[in-house]
Each structure stands twice: as C-alpha cells, then as structure tokens.
mmCIF file of C-alpha atoms in Angstrom:
data_model
loop_
_atom_site.group_PDB
_atom_site.id
_atom_site.type_symbol
_atom_site.label_atom_id
_atom_site.label_comp_id
_atom_site.label_asym_id
_atom_site.label_seq_id
_atom_site.Cartn_x
_atom_site.Cartn_y
_atom_site.Cartn_z
ATOM 1 C CA MET A 1 0.049 -0.015 0.060
ATOM 2 C CA VAL A 2 0.988 3.660 -0.604
ATOM 3 C CA ARG A 3 0.192 6.426 1.711
ATOM 4 C CA HIS A 4 -0.218 10.005 -0.003
ATOM 5 C CA VAL A 5 -0.082 12.912 2.566
ATOM 6 C CA ILE A 6 -0.357 16.447 1.557
ATOM 7 C CA LEU A 7 -0.170 19.582 3.868
ATOM 8 C CA TRP A 8 -1.280 22.915 2.394
ATOM 9 C CA LYS A 9 -0.910 26.577 3.602
ATOM 10 C CA LEU A 10 -3.795 28.784 2.251
ATOM 11 C CA LYS A 11 -3.305 32.085 0.755
ATOM 12 C CA GLU A 12 -4.244 35.051 2.868
ATOM 13 C CA MET A 13 -7.873 35.605 3.097
ATOM 14 C CA PRO A 14 -10.575 36.559 5.909
ATOM 15 C CA ASP A 15 -11.242 33.851 8.501
ATOM 16 C CA ALA A 16 -14.868 33.242 7.266
ATOM 17 C CA GLU A 17 -13.679 32.715 3.708
ATOM 18 C CA LYS A 18 -10.755 30.410 4.846
ATOM 19 C CA ALA A 19 -13.373 28.397 6.847
ATOM 20 C CA ALA A 20 -15.421 27.970 3.706
ATOM 21 C CA VAL A 21 -12.516 27.040 1.682
ATOM 22 C CA LYS A 22 -11.291 24.378 4.013
ATOM 23 C CA ALA A 23 -15.029 22.909 4.159
ATOM 24 C CA GLY A 24 -14.930 22.728 0.371
ATOM 25 C CA ILE A 25 -11.674 21.163 0.186
ATOM 26 C CA LYS A 26 -12.652 18.544 2.717
ATOM 27 C CA GLU A 27 -16.064 17.847 0.950
ATOM 28 C CA GLY A 28 -14.519 17.840 -2.367
ATOM 29 C CA LEU A 29 -11.590 15.320 -1.670
ATOM 30 C CA GLU A 30 -13.481 13.019 0.777
ATOM 31 C CA GLY A 31 -16.223 13.009 -1.848
ATOM 32 C CA LEU A 32 -13.841 11.021 -4.040
ATOM 33 C CA ALA A 33 -14.239 8.006 -1.891
ATOM 34 C CA GLY A 34 -15.364 5.151 -4.016
ATOM 35 C CA LYS A 35 -14.912 7.136 -7.279
ATOM 36 C CA ILE A 36 -11.352 6.260 -8.047
ATOM 37 C CA PRO A 37 -9.706 2.893 -8.458
ATOM 38 C CA GLY A 38 -7.220 1.874 -5.779
ATOM 39 C CA LEU A 39 -8.073 4.601 -3.337
ATOM 40 C CA LEU A 40 -8.875 2.798 -0.113
ATOM 41 C CA ASP A 41 -9.035 5.717 2.424
ATOM 42 C CA VAL A 42 -9.262 9.377 1.917
ATOM 43 C CA ARG A 43 -9.486 11.964 5.049
ATOM 44 C CA VAL A 44 -8.876 15.647 5.163
ATOM 45 C CA TYR A 45 -8.086 17.492 8.426
ATOM 46 C CA THR A 46 -8.941 20.976 8.501
ATOM 47 C CA ASP A 47 -7.229 22.239 11.552
ATOM 48 C CA ALA A 48 -3.919 21.665 9.748
ATOM 49 C CA LEU A 49 -5.290 21.384 6.216
ATOM 50 C CA MET A 50 -3.872 18.041 5.586
ATOM 51 C CA LEU A 51 -4.973 15.161 3.060
ATOM 52 C CA ASP A 52 -4.107 11.716 4.192
ATOM 53 C CA THR A 53 -4.880 9.017 1.638
ATOM 54 C CA THR A 54 -4.169 5.392 1.225
ATOM 55 C CA PHE A 55 -3.824 3.541 -2.227
ATOM 56 C CA THR A 56 -3.342 -0.031 -3.132
ATOM 57 C CA ASP A 57 -0.138 0.706 -4.801
ATOM 58 C CA ALA A 58 1.884 3.233 -6.771
ATOM 59 C CA ALA A 59 0.041 2.654 -9.985
ATOM 60 C CA ALA A 60 -3.226 3.616 -8.092
ATOM 61 C CA LEU A 61 -1.565 6.611 -6.799
ATOM 62 C CA LYS A 62 -0.621 7.659 -10.113
ATOM 63 C CA GLY A 63 -4.043 7.054 -11.851
ATOM 64 C CA TYR A 64 -5.430 9.280 -9.081
ATOM 65 C CA SER A 65 -3.256 12.107 -9.704
ATOM 66 C CA THR A 66 -4.848 12.408 -13.440
ATOM 67 C CA HIS A 67 -8.244 10.941 -12.666
ATOM 68 C CA PRO A 68 -10.877 13.560 -13.958
ATOM 69 C CA ALA A 69 -12.807 13.528 -10.702
ATOM 70 C CA HIS A 70 -9.569 14.408 -8.807
ATOM 71 C CA VAL A 71 -8.498 16.943 -11.198
ATOM 72 C CA ALA A 72 -11.761 18.706 -11.146
ATOM 73 C CA VAL A 73 -11.391 19.066 -7.136
ATOM 74 C CA ALA A 74 -7.846 20.006 -7.243
ATOM 75 C CA ASP A 75 -8.458 22.688 -9.946
ATOM 76 C CA GLY A 76 -11.795 23.972 -8.516
ATOM 77 C CA LYS A 77 -11.342 23.657 -4.696
ATOM 78 C CA VAL A 78 -7.594 23.300 -3.780
ATOM 79 C CA ARG A 79 -5.096 24.960 -6.165
ATOM 80 C CA PRO A 80 -6.872 28.455 -6.502
ATOM 81 C CA TYR A 81 -6.627 29.013 -2.650
ATOM 82 C CA THR A 82 -3.198 27.451 -1.755
ATOM 83 C CA ALA A 83 -0.062 29.204 -1.382
ATOM 84 C CA VAL A 84 2.314 26.289 -0.272
ATOM 85 C CA ARG A 85 1.933 22.633 -0.821
ATOM 86 C CA THR A 86 4.068 19.902 0.636
ATOM 87 C CA CYS A 87 3.536 16.155 -0.277
ATOM 88 C CA LEU A 88 4.949 13.082 1.136
ATOM 89 C CA ASP A 89 4.376 9.568 -0.459
ATOM 90 C CA PHE A 90 5.653 6.482 1.247
ATOM 91 C CA ASN A 91 4.952 2.641 1.294
ATOM 92 C CA VAL A 92 3.106 0.995 4.368
#
C-alpha cells in the first residue's frame, strides 16, 4: 500500500472565507471515496489542512493524480486557494 499525505498553507484571506474554503476542500476530496480505482481511504483534516490517503499501490496513486474527478476537485477547490503545498508519499 502507498500512503499519500499533503499539507497545504492557504493564501491570505478573511477567516470566514478560509473556513468555507477548508470545508470545500474537505467535501471535495473526501467525496472522491469510491470513485477512484485503488483509493482505499481518504481523509481531510481542516485544523492543519492535511490530506491523508491510502492507495493499493503506486499505480493507483498515479491514476488518482490524473483521474478527471480528482483533477476537477484540485483545480476547482484546492489550487486556487493554496500558497504552499508539501507532499509525502511512502509505502506502508
């Protein structure tokens, strides 16, 4: 199995907007459960804005990165609002 963890720092914005953005990211990414082959678990933690996912293998993670459902969430709910992204992938 492969674990894919991302930490984000959001761009500067008012607190109310930041809360709505975090909620949208959580809803969008967790909504991918059951839609992407090989995605076993997906959780978004909004206190530190962290994505924690588990995949069957590296091929499943690669497929996730280009899957249209994931790209739509990333392009619509994540990338426009993030200033910094840190990623860690490792075998478990």
